[in-house]
Amino acid sequence: MTDLSNKHLVLGLSGGIACYKAAEFCRALVKQGATVQVVMTEAAAQFITPVTMQALSNRTVFVSQWDAREPNNMAHINLSREADAIIVAPASADFMAKLLHGRADDLLSLMCLARPLDTVPLVLAPAMNREMWAHPATQRNMAQLRADGAHVLGVGQGEQACGETGDGRMLEPEELLQEVVALFQPKVLQGKQVLISAGPTFEAIDPVRGITNLSSGKMGFALARAAHEAGAQVTLVAGPVALPTPNGVQRTDVRSALQMHAAVMAHAPRADLFIATAAVADWRPAQAATEKIKKDGSGHMPTVVWQENPDILAELAASPRAQSGALFCVGFAAESQDLQAQAQAKRLRKGVPLMVGNIGPATFGADENALLLIDPQGSTEWPRASKLSLARQLVADIARRLT
Ligand code: CTP
């Protein structure tokens, strides 16, 4: 099973240079298991040919509302009835203005208007020049389209095909894919604020070296993605890792345990749920040297005086909001042996309702993991699976505990 197995999607292209990205997006949807029916406006066919989209989707493309291929000659009805979602990428400023007014003078807009509102979601991926994006008319139109039930995605920022720089680029194919996958995930954390710590910390000894650990941050990033898919507002406080930010997640990068502590505490007052996946260094040099420490010829490593770092999870779990039930805290125990006993003891020591145990050396850097959930009732083993699928399971499990 892939993320879009058994899903049938209509991919609509309106006219814009971002049509070139729609080709790769189409391929990504197919790779995730979806069947894709492409519908293009005539303007889109000026930017990329239907031949390309047919080859990528393995289906003939529809452009004209007068296309007689459908026996009843009602492509707009037939194609929209069989779809699990209609995704328009790129959605030009002109196309959105048209949708807003319920106009339907080409097949794609006709199909959007004719779609069953309650069962076929409409996703719009805007793409346009930065001035067009910022124009009050566009912003007003998007607000109204959202009010009418469309999922209007954000845009990327950066260099544009016109040579200008700013907001308005269509999201990248991988980001669009994440949004489409999210569309079909159950919204079990809708309206919740979720705070996640992830990755290792780095404790400087001097300006060129320090102490860290092997945590890759992958489990925390997978949880951030899963929580976003479940409808939560997600803040991810990440130690030094080279992972892309999951789409829709607000990320704060930190380096040391003290910085992670400050960032988590700053966001905690608004959080409903804190998941501590970070492998926080237990100790830091009491005083980092300001200049590089040189060998002194003695053959011995210079002595470093260590100071214990604050325990972020234990501190939050003991806070009045956590004690009153307003903030639910989940810990991760990375052990190398005796997982059950160690994680059980750690749950009590940290004062959290749920501790998730895993064997650090078996999972650090990997895309898979196996989990052991420990709560006051006992323990449950979750067998080895991808971190994303475990993250989705864990989000669903935690959501049940919140209600
Ligand atoms: N944790 C934290 N702040 C710390 C240390 C740990 O928030 N200073 C959190 C981790 O994010 C994790 C949990 O506490 O959710 C357990 O972390 P772990 O490193 O496994 O435990 P330690 O507290 O270091 O305990 P021990 O040294 O006994 O392994």
Tab-separated table of C-alpha atoms and ligand atoms in Angstrom:
chain	number	residue	atom	x	y	z
A	1	MET	CA	0.000	0.000	0.000
A	2	THR	CA	1.236	3.470	-0.893
A	3	ASP	CA	-0.191	6.744	0.411
A	4	LEU	CA	-2.581	7.253	-2.520
A	5	SER	CA	-3.519	3.648	-3.322
A	6	ASN	CA	-7.136	3.416	-4.525
A	7	LYS	CA	-7.413	7.170	-5.007
A	8	HIS	CA	-8.632	8.613	-8.276
A	9	LEU	CA	-7.663	12.234	-8.784
A	10	VAL	CA	-8.476	14.842	-11.396
A	11	LEU	CA	-5.407	17.005	-11.968
A	12	GLY	CA	-6.389	20.308	-13.559
A	13	LEU	CA	-3.873	22.649	-15.167
A	14	SER	CA	-4.700	26.289	-15.867
A	15	GLY	CA	-2.372	28.566	-17.827
A	16	GLY	CA	0.934	29.540	-16.244
A	17	ILE	CA	4.616	28.791	-16.507
A	18	ALA	CA	4.301	26.588	-13.392
A	19	CYS	CA	2.682	24.017	-15.734
A	20	TYR	CA	6.182	22.588	-16.135
A	21	LYS	CA	6.084	21.541	-12.473
A	22	ALA	CA	2.674	19.909	-12.962
A	23	ALA	CA	4.363	17.237	-15.077
A	24	GLU	CA	6.558	16.118	-12.200
A	25	PHE	CA	3.666	16.464	-9.749
A	26	CYS	CA	1.546	14.173	-11.937
A	27	ARG	CA	4.329	11.604	-11.922
A	28	ALA	CA	4.627	11.840	-8.126
A	29	LEU	CA	0.870	11.222	-7.711
A	30	VAL	CA	1.036	8.160	-9.949
A	31	LYS	CA	4.081	6.833	-8.077
A	32	GLN	CA	2.126	7.078	-4.817
A	33	GLY	CA	-0.540	4.820	-6.281
A	34	ALA	CA	-3.174	7.279	-7.540
A	35	THR	CA	-4.875	7.103	-10.895
A	36	VAL	CA	-4.781	10.564	-12.425
A	37	GLN	CA	-7.105	12.095	-14.999
A	38	VAL	CA	-5.594	15.263	-16.426
A	39	VAL	CA	-7.799	18.138	-17.563
A	40	MET	CA	-6.149	21.217	-19.092
A	41	THR	CA	-7.396	24.636	-20.096
A	42	GLU	CA	-6.445	25.875	-23.556
A	43	ALA	CA	-4.089	28.353	-21.905
A	44	ALA	CA	-2.340	25.482	-20.049
A	45	ALA	CA	-1.870	23.677	-23.376
A	46	GLN	CA	0.172	26.696	-24.528
A	47	PHE	CA	2.716	25.971	-21.772
A	48	ILE	CA	2.916	22.164	-21.807
A	49	THR	CA	1.455	19.693	-24.255
A	50	PRO	CA	-1.353	17.250	-23.516
A	51	VAL	CA	0.978	14.589	-24.983
A	52	THR	CA	3.375	15.006	-22.054
A	53	MET	CA	0.562	14.795	-19.518
A	54	GLN	CA	-0.989	11.786	-21.266
A	55	ALA	CA	2.309	9.925	-21.189
A	56	LEU	CA	2.797	10.666	-17.487
A	57	SER	CA	-0.761	9.886	-16.412
A	58	ASN	CA	-1.253	6.985	-18.830
A	59	ARG	CA	-4.682	8.407	-19.770
A	60	THR	CA	-5.846	10.632	-22.575
A	61	VAL	CA	-6.134	14.243	-21.507
A	62	PHE	CA	-9.317	16.335	-21.692
A	63	VAL	CA	-9.069	19.955	-22.824
A	64	SER	CA	-12.341	20.887	-24.475
A	65	GLN	CA	-15.836	20.830	-23.050
A	66	TRP	CA	-16.993	19.813	-26.536
A	67	ASP	CA	-14.857	16.639	-26.447
A	68	ALA	CA	-17.191	13.920	-27.734
A	69	ARG	CA	-15.293	10.962	-26.243
A	70	GLU	CA	-17.726	10.534	-23.369
A	71	PRO	CA	-20.827	8.690	-24.611
A	72	ASN	CA	-23.197	11.205	-22.963
A	73	ASN	CA	-20.907	14.109	-23.963
A	74	MET	CA	-20.816	15.288	-20.353
A	75	ALA	CA	-17.163	15.041	-19.407
A	76	HIS	CA	-17.648	17.687	-16.677
A	77	ILE	CA	-20.173	15.475	-14.882
A	78	ASN	CA	-18.549	12.092	-15.468
A	79	LEU	CA	-14.989	13.087	-14.578
A	80	SER	CA	-15.986	14.997	-11.428
A	81	ARG	CA	-18.270	12.201	-10.153
A	82	GLU	CA	-15.574	9.529	-10.203
A	83	ALA	CA	-12.886	11.714	-8.553
A	84	ASP	CA	-11.794	11.480	-4.906
A	85	ALA	CA	-10.478	15.040	-5.294
A	86	ILE	CA	-9.888	17.700	-7.934
A	87	ILE	CA	-6.506	19.410	-7.715
A	88	VAL	CA	-5.813	22.460	-9.857
A	89	ALA	CA	-2.059	22.979	-10.117
A	90	PRO	CA	-1.213	25.543	-11.267
A	91	ALA	CA	-4.260	27.657	-10.384
A	92	SER	CA	-3.716	30.993	-12.151
A	93	ALA	CA	-5.060	34.292	-10.813
A	94	ASP	CA	-7.467	34.404	-13.748
A	95	PHE	CA	-8.689	30.853	-13.170
A	96	MET	CA	-9.380	31.531	-9.486
A	97	ALA	CA	-11.213	34.767	-10.341
A	98	LYS	CA	-13.369	32.755	-12.681
A	99	LEU	CA	-14.128	30.032	-10.106
A	100	LEU	CA	-15.055	32.639	-7.568
A	101	HIS	CA	-17.880	33.864	-9.777
A	102	GLY	CA	-19.091	30.366	-10.593
A	103	ARG	CA	-18.245	30.932	-14.243
A	104	ALA	CA	-17.929	27.813	-16.326
A	105	ASP	CA	-16.936	28.530	-19.905
A	106	ASP	CA	-14.285	25.822	-20.253
A	107	LEU	CA	-14.152	22.180	-19.185
A	108	LEU	CA	-11.988	22.650	-16.073
A	109	SER	CA	-14.010	25.489	-14.525
A	110	LEU	CA	-17.213	23.719	-15.527
A	111	MET	CA	-16.039	20.598	-13.734
A	112	CYS	CA	-15.069	22.540	-10.586
A	113	LEU	CA	-18.537	24.095	-10.507
A	114	ALA	CA	-20.246	20.770	-11.166
A	115	ARG	CA	-18.343	18.803	-8.526
A	116	PRO	CA	-20.345	17.414	-5.603
A	117	LEU	CA	-19.371	19.936	-2.883
A	118	ASP	CA	-19.594	17.552	0.061
A	119	THR	CA	-17.750	14.564	-1.346
A	120	VAL	CA	-15.165	15.851	-3.827
A	121	PRO	CA	-12.664	18.262	-2.273
A	122	LEU	CA	-11.184	20.971	-4.510
A	123	VAL	CA	-7.525	21.846	-3.954
A	124	LEU	CA	-6.052	24.939	-5.583
A	125	ALA	CA	-2.287	25.467	-5.893
A	126	PRO	CA	-1.865	29.141	-6.829
A	127	ALA	CA	0.985	30.228	-9.087
A	128	MET	CA	1.587	33.756	-10.295
A	129	ASN	CA	3.826	36.809	-10.336
A	130	ARG	CA	4.402	38.408	-6.911
A	131	GLU	CA	2.437	41.585	-7.747
A	132	MET	CA	-0.523	39.540	-8.961
A	133	TRP	CA	-0.302	37.447	-5.766
A	134	ALA	CA	-0.195	40.496	-3.487
A	135	HIS	CA	-3.008	42.304	-5.322
A	136	PRO	CA	-6.067	42.831	-3.107
A	137	ALA	CA	-8.270	41.277	-5.796
A	138	THR	CA	-6.321	37.990	-5.676
A	139	GLN	CA	-6.209	37.928	-1.872
A	140	ARG	CA	-9.946	38.718	-1.710
A	141	ASN	CA	-10.728	36.007	-4.256
A	142	MET	CA	-8.734	33.404	-2.339
A	143	ALA	CA	-10.457	34.252	0.929
A	144	GLN	CA	-13.832	33.841	-0.763
A	145	LEU	CA	-12.806	30.580	-2.428
A	146	ARG	CA	-11.804	29.231	0.997
A	147	ALA	CA	-15.150	30.345	2.402
A	148	ASP	CA	-16.806	28.479	-0.495
A	149	GLY	CA	-15.053	25.281	0.591
A	150	ALA	CA	-11.896	25.104	-1.553
A	151	HIS	CA	-8.515	24.171	-0.029
A	152	VAL	CA	-6.340	27.023	-1.261
A	153	LEU	CA	-2.699	26.098	-0.693
A	154	GLY	CA	0.074	28.571	0.058
A	155	VAL	CA	2.798	29.580	-2.357
A	156	GLY	CA	6.569	29.424	-2.382
A	157	GLN	CA	8.866	32.383	-2.126
A	158	GLY	CA	11.860	33.168	-4.323
A	159	GLU	CA	13.006	33.878	-7.840
A	160	GLN	CA	10.206	33.912	-10.394
A	161	ALA	CA	10.187	33.042	-14.094
A	162	CYS	CA	9.532	36.736	-14.867
A	163	GLY	CA	12.848	37.649	-13.225
A	164	GLU	CA	11.290	39.211	-10.117
A	165	THR	CA	11.679	37.823	-6.610
A	166	GLY	CA	8.892	37.348	-4.083
A	167	ASP	CA	5.812	35.317	-3.132
A	168	GLY	CA	3.751	33.524	-5.731
A	169	ARG	CA	5.723	30.522	-7.010
A	170	MET	CA	3.725	27.326	-7.056
A	171	LEU	CA	4.725	24.904	-4.270
A	172	GLU	CA	7.209	22.256	-5.388
A	173	PRO	CA	5.868	18.866	-6.562
A	174	GLU	CA	6.956	17.139	-3.328
A	175	GLU	CA	5.185	19.792	-1.220
A	176	LEU	CA	2.030	19.462	-3.333
A	177	LEU	CA	2.191	15.696	-2.930
A	178	GLN	CA	2.381	16.036	0.860
A	179	GLU	CA	-0.718	18.273	0.806
A	180	VAL	CA	-2.683	15.791	-1.294
A	181	VAL	CA	-1.676	12.880	0.940
A	182	ALA	CA	-2.687	14.966	3.982
A	183	LEU	CA	-6.114	15.561	2.461
A	184	PHE	CA	-7.005	11.906	2.958
A	185	GLN	CA	-5.654	11.486	6.505
A	186	PRO	CA	-8.197	11.534	9.373
A	187	LYS	CA	-8.311	14.960	11.070
A	188	VAL	CA	-7.933	13.594	14.594
A	189	LEU	CA	-5.953	16.606	15.876
A	190	GLN	CA	-8.019	19.321	14.165
A	191	GLY	CA	-7.602	22.648	15.957
A	192	LYS	CA	-4.876	21.376	18.312
A	193	GLN	CA	-1.525	23.073	18.865
A	194	VAL	CA	1.281	20.524	18.822
A	195	LEU	CA	4.854	21.189	19.914
A	196	ILE	CA	7.591	18.716	19.006
A	197	SER	CA	11.288	18.661	19.889
A	198	ALA	CA	13.509	16.695	17.519
A	199	GLY	CA	17.062	15.777	16.640
A	200	PRO	CA	20.231	15.955	18.703
A	201	THR	CA	21.689	18.979	20.457
A	202	PHE	CA	25.245	20.208	20.034
A	203	GLU	CA	27.128	21.451	23.072
A	204	ALA	CA	30.109	23.585	22.151
A	205	ILE	CA	33.448	22.914	23.850
A	206	ASP	CA	35.213	25.628	21.854
A	207	PRO	CA	34.458	27.436	18.553
A	208	VAL	CA	35.408	24.420	16.423
A	209	ARG	CA	34.298	21.339	18.366
A	210	GLY	CA	31.621	20.059	20.677
A	211	ILE	CA	29.645	17.052	21.843
A	212	THR	CA	26.527	15.677	20.156
A	213	ASN	CA	24.821	12.319	19.505
A	214	LEU	CA	23.584	10.134	16.662
A	215	SER	CA	19.917	11.187	16.650
A	216	SER	CA	18.869	11.966	13.053
A	217	GLY	CA	15.608	13.751	13.899
A	218	LYS	CA	13.671	11.521	11.485
A	219	MET	CA	11.140	10.261	14.050
A	220	GLY	CA	10.369	13.796	15.255
A	221	PHE	CA	10.054	15.116	11.703
A	222	ALA	CA	7.748	12.201	10.793
A	223	LEU	CA	5.599	13.037	13.838
A	224	ALA	CA	5.484	16.702	12.814
A	225	ARG	CA	4.278	15.689	9.363
A	226	ALA	CA	1.716	13.239	10.784
A	227	ALA	CA	0.379	15.834	13.254
A	228	HIS	CA	0.024	18.383	10.429
A	229	GLU	CA	-1.761	15.781	8.302
A	230	ALA	CA	-4.109	15.218	11.252
A	231	GLY	CA	-5.110	18.891	11.190
A	232	ALA	CA	-2.902	20.292	13.995
A	233	GLN	CA	-0.910	23.538	14.024
A	234	VAL	CA	2.584	22.170	14.467
A	235	THR	CA	5.709	23.823	15.857
A	236	LEU	CA	8.894	21.824	15.457
A	237	VAL	CA	11.933	22.771	17.538
A	238	ALA	CA	14.823	21.072	15.767
A	239	GLY	CA	18.405	20.513	16.807
A	240	PRO	CA	21.110	20.438	14.118
A	241	VAL	CA	19.770	18.099	11.408
A	242	ALA	CA	19.754	18.317	7.622
A	243	LEU	CA	16.128	17.316	7.040
A	244	PRO	CA	13.574	19.246	4.973
A	245	THR	CA	10.771	20.850	6.978
A	246	PRO	CA	7.482	18.982	6.499
A	247	ASN	CA	5.037	21.132	4.576
A	248	GLY	CA	2.828	23.339	6.735
A	249	VAL	CA	4.997	22.926	9.838
A	250	GLN	CA	6.497	25.921	11.634
A	251	ARG	CA	10.149	25.159	12.402
A	252	THR	CA	12.563	26.755	14.848
A	253	ASP	CA	16.200	25.666	14.544
A	254	VAL	CA	18.341	25.482	17.669
A	255	ARG	CA	21.780	24.104	18.452
A	256	SER	CA	22.291	23.617	22.167
A	257	ALA	CA	20.115	22.129	24.901
A	258	LEU	CA	19.758	25.572	26.482
A	259	GLN	CA	18.500	27.004	23.172
A	260	MET	CA	16.110	24.072	22.773
A	261	HIS	CA	14.883	24.615	26.327
A	262	ALA	CA	14.236	28.320	25.637
A	263	ALA	CA	12.455	27.666	22.317
A	264	VAL	CA	10.231	24.913	23.751
A	265	MET	CA	9.328	27.007	26.816
A	266	ALA	CA	8.463	29.972	24.565
A	267	HIS	CA	5.951	27.899	22.587
A	268	ALA	CA	4.656	25.694	25.418
A	269	PRO	CA	2.019	28.101	26.826
A	270	ARG	CA	-0.075	27.678	23.643
A	271	ALA	CA	0.483	23.938	23.167
A	272	ASP	CA	-2.114	21.233	23.784
A	273	LEU	CA	0.413	18.462	23.189
A	274	PHE	CA	4.199	18.240	23.620
A	275	ILE	CA	6.060	15.310	22.069
A	276	ALA	CA	9.701	15.208	23.127
A	277	THR	CA	11.587	13.160	20.549
A	278	ALA	CA	14.819	15.142	20.844
A	279	ALA	CA	17.947	13.429	22.117
A	280	VAL	CA	18.964	16.295	24.375
A	281	ALA	CA	22.554	16.239	25.599
A	282	ASP	CA	22.496	15.617	29.337
A	283	TRP	CA	25.614	17.700	29.919
A	284	ARG	CA	27.294	20.791	28.472
A	285	PRO	CA	30.717	22.273	29.139
A	286	ALA	CA	30.228	24.672	32.031
A	287	GLN	CA	32.219	27.255	30.105
A	288	ALA	CA	32.827	26.915	26.342
A	289	ALA	CA	36.293	28.217	25.429
A	290	THR	CA	36.172	31.343	23.294
A	291	GLU	CA	39.297	30.319	21.315
A	292	LYS	CA	40.185	26.919	19.868
A	293	ILE	CA	41.757	24.732	22.559
A	294	LYS	CA	45.287	23.737	21.448
A	295	LYS	CA	47.255	20.605	22.312
A	296	ASP	CA	49.687	21.465	25.105
A	297	GLY	CA	52.148	18.644	24.412
A	298	SER	CA	51.275	16.803	27.641
A	299	GLY	CA	49.596	13.953	25.752
A	300	HIS	CA	46.390	14.469	27.790
A	301	MET	CA	43.081	15.864	26.722
A	302	PRO	CA	42.387	19.085	28.637
A	303	THR	CA	39.830	18.667	31.393
A	304	VAL	CA	36.357	19.985	30.632
A	305	VAL	CA	34.055	20.809	33.533
A	306	TRP	CA	30.538	19.574	32.726
A	307	GLN	CA	27.254	21.011	33.889
A	308	GLU	CA	23.887	19.245	33.688
A	309	ASN	CA	21.360	20.589	31.168
A	310	PRO	CA	17.778	21.361	32.176
A	311	ASP	CA	15.377	18.481	31.606
A	312	ILE	CA	12.884	20.034	29.194
A	313	LEU	CA	10.346	17.220	29.313
A	314	ALA	CA	10.382	16.773	33.098
A	315	GLU	CA	10.055	20.526	33.611
A	316	LEU	CA	7.063	20.830	31.284
A	317	ALA	CA	5.417	17.683	32.650
A	318	ALA	CA	5.571	19.233	36.135
A	319	SER	CA	4.116	22.580	34.973
A	320	PRO	CA	0.645	23.630	36.143
A	321	ARG	CA	-0.795	23.313	32.598
A	322	ALA	CA	0.393	19.711	32.303
A	323	GLN	CA	-0.749	18.889	35.828
A	324	SER	CA	-4.219	20.298	35.113
A	325	GLY	CA	-4.527	18.258	31.902
A	326	ALA	CA	-4.340	21.256	29.536
A	327	LEU	CA	-0.999	20.051	28.150
A	328	PHE	CA	-0.413	16.371	27.359
A	329	CYS	CA	3.273	15.394	27.434
A	330	VAL	CA	4.787	12.429	25.632
A	331	GLY	CA	8.393	11.325	26.084
A	332	PHE	CA	10.671	9.155	23.979
A	333	ALA	CA	13.151	6.845	25.664
A	334	ALA	CA	16.132	5.912	23.524
A	335	GLU	CA	17.809	2.958	25.191
A	336	SER	CA	20.443	0.442	24.191
A	337	GLN	CA	19.114	-2.457	26.340
A	338	ASP	CA	16.350	-3.501	28.819
A	339	LEU	CA	13.868	-1.312	26.958
A	340	GLN	CA	10.801	-2.305	28.974
A	341	ALA	CA	12.325	-1.710	32.420
A	342	GLN	CA	14.245	1.425	31.406
A	343	ALA	CA	11.290	3.057	29.650
A	344	GLN	CA	8.925	2.216	32.514
A	345	ALA	CA	11.282	3.776	35.040
A	346	LYS	CA	11.818	6.787	32.777
A	347	ARG	CA	8.070	7.393	32.435
A	348	LEU	CA	7.748	7.639	36.197
A	349	ARG	CA	10.906	9.714	36.555
A	350	LYS	CA	9.771	12.242	33.957
A	351	GLY	CA	6.179	12.270	35.237
A	352	VAL	CA	4.542	11.787	31.822
A	353	PRO	CA	1.362	9.835	30.996
A	354	LEU	CA	2.972	8.209	27.939
A	355	MET	CA	6.566	7.154	27.281
A	356	VAL	CA	7.533	5.713	23.914
A	357	GLY	CA	10.547	3.425	24.047
A	358	ASN	CA	12.869	2.564	21.195
A	359	ILE	CA	16.312	1.036	20.831
A	360	GLY	CA	18.530	3.977	19.864
A	361	PRO	CA	21.332	2.178	18.010
A	362	ALA	CA	18.748	0.200	15.982
A	363	THR	CA	16.907	3.279	14.782
A	364	PHE	CA	19.209	6.328	14.759
A	365	GLY	CA	19.433	7.480	11.133
A	366	ALA	CA	17.103	4.735	9.849
A	367	ASP	CA	13.765	5.228	8.090
A	368	GLU	CA	12.208	2.477	10.187
A	369	ASN	CA	11.653	1.948	13.880
A	370	ALA	CA	9.894	-0.332	16.376
A	371	LEU	CA	8.136	1.218	19.375
A	372	LEU	CA	7.123	0.215	22.869
A	373	LEU	CA	4.330	2.324	24.362
A	374	ILE	CA	4.316	2.570	28.156
A	375	ASP	CA	1.435	4.109	30.070
A	376	PRO	CA	-0.005	3.556	33.582
A	377	GLN	CA	-2.000	0.563	32.283
A	378	GLY	CA	1.000	-1.321	30.922
A	379	SER	CA	2.891	-1.636	27.671
A	380	THR	CA	2.178	-2.271	23.987
A	381	GLU	CA	4.694	-3.314	21.347
A	382	TRP	CA	4.461	-1.877	17.852
A	383	PRO	CA	6.506	-3.913	15.358
A	384	ARG	CA	9.052	-2.488	12.946
A	385	ALA	CA	7.552	-0.193	10.303
A	386	SER	CA	8.396	3.058	8.542
A	387	LYS	CA	8.763	6.055	10.861
A	388	LEU	CA	5.980	7.854	8.980
A	389	SER	CA	3.511	5.022	9.415
A	390	LEU	CA	4.436	4.663	13.124
A	391	ALA	CA	4.083	8.429	13.494
A	392	ARG	CA	0.573	8.315	12.018
A	393	GLN	CA	-0.363	5.450	14.372
A	394	LEU	CA	1.058	7.337	17.329
A	395	VAL	CA	-0.793	10.528	16.436
A	396	ALA	CA	-4.052	8.551	16.258
A	397	ASP	CA	-3.273	6.852	19.590
A	398	ILE	CA	-2.437	10.148	21.321
A	399	ALA	CA	-5.567	11.791	19.872
A	400	ARG	CA	-7.686	9.100	21.586
A	401	ARG	CA	-5.913	9.871	24.881
A	402	LEU	CA	-6.661	13.599	24.515
A	403	THR	CA	-10.402	13.165	24.280
B	1	CTP	N1	14.635	15.050	27.563
B	1	CTP	C1	14.467	16.414	27.657
B	1	CTP	N2	15.467	17.181	28.178
B	1	CTP	C2	16.621	16.641	28.617
B	1	CTP	C3	16.809	15.233	28.508
B	1	CTP	C4	15.794	14.474	27.968
B	1	CTP	O1	13.421	16.917	27.257
B	1	CTP	N3	17.557	17.416	29.109
B	1	CTP	C5	13.543	14.227	27.031
B	1	CTP	C6	13.837	13.590	25.683
B	1	CTP	O2	13.436	14.447	24.624
B	1	CTP	C7	13.018	12.324	25.745
B	1	CTP	C8	13.042	11.955	27.209
B	1	CTP	O3	13.343	13.150	27.902
B	1	CTP	O4	11.671	12.537	25.428
B	1	CTP	C9	14.043	10.889	27.561
B	1	CTP	O5	15.301	11.237	27.059
B	1	CTP	P1	16.532	10.279	27.234
B	1	CTP	O6	17.734	10.941	26.667
B	1	CTP	O7	16.169	8.897	26.770
B	1	CTP	O8	16.611	10.177	28.809
B	1	CTP	P2	17.536	10.920	29.861
B	1	CTP	O9	16.730	11.955	30.537
B	1	CTP	O10	18.792	11.337	29.236
B	1	CTP	O11	17.779	9.738	30.891
B	1	CTP	P3	18.994	8.670	30.949
B	1	CTP	O12	20.241	9.473	31.077
B	1	CTP	O13	18.657	7.863	32.145
B	1	CTP	O14	18.910	7.854	29.694
